[in-house]
């Protein structure tokens, strides 16, 4: 296990580091600083920042382009190739919804005056998903500000049999957030008001269109944090997070949204406002209706407001970035972490060497540790710095001493923590720059997690540019990504249904956190039995009998 | 704030204790030992133990009686007055279900041979709820061992229009677990097998009839704990815990079952087995159907197996029992706890002086601290003893020094911790011995939590024997209990709907964790809007069109 360390650069092997660890970590920090001058290491975290799909307010008239669009570094909006229409790429037939008429537009104008968008340029960005693999041809986008406006819109659409695609930050990875044909786009972008915040309990109530990062900033000022965090935080809306039951980076510590969300306000397909927006930690008065809408991707109702429990802001946050000689050591390091860090462990993420190669090549980030087959990011969040330091120090000393980890670096201040996180968070972006990306997001038993990557690498050989594995190991969640120069039906045939069958063979989930959207409808059966799929269809029929809400998504479309 | 301390016994006031605290707590422990010789302090925790409704295996032929039955200490089963039939005490009409025939019994005998109970004596205990306020007249109890047997039973009942009451440990407090008329009792008692346990992840899969305490023992041997704990742990079944979305004592730390339950197997009303028994922390493949059944009290399906995530067993557990001079100090102590104990705080419970008086009077427990208007139980659970000790020590020093707390005692070993917990857990039992109990279980904003108790005390005056308040303050959950010599419609009229209107006025929940069952159906509207109630009825109609599952419960019965 110590081979990789011995074969390393020599100056920062495990053996060399252990003695220094005994008296805390200034030496590490020094090494870290020396290895990573900010300019060379991490430039701008653009994925979560300004270059992501901008908010609606900034969108008007600007031909926006996300980093993933730029497959070559010199691409710009005008040079980017037009995305193929979804209805041309995929075998999908338009359902018999009405088509938006002038009369409908006039009606919408009465409901949301001056917030009915029909300008094709402005619509363009909302018709295309962030990965630029899907394009709809919606002719109208509506920007309500209130739940009542959403109610009026849906009541009208329900009466007129008009299909509706609710859109938050449009950061989804499975094509759930853009129209497939000409569905009306219902944007939550202007529903961005905080309604209340309770300082004692940390309960936040806000509209669905609030941007996650802005909410986090808001509650951080009040000494709390949002219970979820993800790479798309700078653009994604809290309503979209709930509609897709987002997992993300804080899941290991703060758990599922199904536990932290206390209440929802939802507008049903016929315009009924369902107000379950309570701010109570416990409420057993009847069936918990809000759970129906969490994770249903806008197919059962439109989430308009949210009540969510925010955990206290940790006083001490530390991030260690470690190199591991093999996947067995990644697993053992995880067990060790759980045992030695206990309640302060807040994230355990892993990435393989090919991921590091890609972020280096495409984003010019440099690794802060010596080359290793695997890298692990360990985050702790606690209430007392010196206790956390001691726990982490003991853990690192053990991990290095026992050869589980061959090299490591540590950050305790906000800026450096962000830089280490960028290595993990920006993998998606780097992959996008590498070529066409085939994305899989699966849950597997942790001990078999990486076998899928190794297996795919052997199976695809030179057909793929890269086969990489990374993800939320602490949650059993692997992101398997395969890149190629361009989309190829032949390569797709090698990947699918093989990946799904492999996952089903382990009783895993074929969609751990990305959801189903448009792209994964047909593979639900790998993770759910027919009885479950039938009940889902019955729920859809009950709540949206005409099927106007986000059609062609989540469940296989019925003829 | 220091008045109570100054007026105390003199030997253990806050001022006297603070200096000793600086160097950890042996002094406290010594005081604790001196004050509480086991015999005088806590006898046997019977509520969770052998004298609770015994498991089915032990039930045969034994006229079992729970402690609550014994309103006078010398009562026995034969002396206990017969409980009034539910259909005589409450205005409820039998719905047009079939009546069990000899032919039906023969069919059941084929499905579950020798596990069809018709002996009236054996049925008696299952027809009466634990509080002895409800009695059904079921003529048959079935004891399936497998999900397939449950499926066959329900398919048969569905075809024959026979109503079914699923029963776990029969520990519910709202009459949800016993038949109202002659519903067939479907007991999960023999479905008590652990199916699997993953040592790395702590994921337990088991049948629904496993007893919570036994599961906890099972996983504790493997260095994990169950994510929930409650007073009825010695009798309640995990399936019943999920069917009622039990809250309990670990909720503050480990959160809702909606987050910790990973999968369920459920048999639907028509006998369909819905297998969503996955063991994945993340799974976004379609709607999360299991959530429908959590908290639906057996009205939408019968939970037959469970997959649940168990947290690691904490290495250090400490319990402090503190006296507070007022409710304002109880709240401030809670804020201080959260700030100073952070991630190791695992429970914050409170009880008022009248609660202490009742456990002293009826159970002969003695308070380990001087008399105070309020008592608080603080539990910490952490991974490193010396760190937890330091955090707790700092907190106690501050709380005592600032006058938030006027007296306190601390326990670190298992036996003493249990004794301190008994003071809080056995309040229910003490209340039962005080007379007829009117029970309310509400969620309120924490700062208004105790006002309801004060208000009721003033409103009822001498009409009540005792008006007490206690509960899970950390979760905003108050248990308001009123005792009287006997049931009185006049006193009930003073209590209801006043309590519900008061709670609704604070946007609280009229059932925080006990559920709705038979007793609270009519008050759902105080916490849920008509649109929500309508959707609940639609879900019931979808999943159980004939209404055979646990009729007369949870939702208002439709004519």
Short mmCIF file of C-alpha atoms in Angstrom, two decimals, chain A residues 36 131 145 150 162 189 192 196 208 218 226 246 249-250 290 318 329 337 347 525 552:
data_model
loop_
_atom_site.label_atom_id
_atom_site.label_comp_id
_atom_site.label_asym_id
_atom_site.label_seq_id
_atom_site.Cartn_x
_atom_site.Cartn_y
_atom_site.Cartn_z
CA UNK A 36 -0.74 25.95 -5.03
CA UNK A 131 -25.68 20.14 -21.11
CA UNK A 145 -44.34 36.65 -9.08
CA UNK A 150 -49.23 30.57 -10.87
CA UNK A 162 -52.07 23.62 -22.70
CA UNK A 189 -37.21 33.32 -11.55
CA UNK A 192 -37.43 35.05 -5.33
CA UNK A 196 -39.60 34.62 6.92
CA UNK A 208 -39.49 28.68 -4.90
CA UNK A 218 -28.85 35.02 3.66
CA UNK A 226 -28.69 25.67 4.02
CA UNK A 246 -31.40 17.20 -4.93
CA UNK A 249 -22.48 17.72 -0.99
CA UNK A 250 -24.05 18.06 2.45
CA UNK A 290 -45.53 17.51 0.56
CA UNK A 318 -11.72 21.85 7.72
CA UNK A 329 -7.90 2.18 0.68
CA UNK A 337 -13.16 8.62 9.02
CA UNK A 347 -18.43 15.15 3.45
CA UNK A 525 -37.83 -0.44 -14.43
CA UNK A 552 -42.79 13.45 -21.50
#
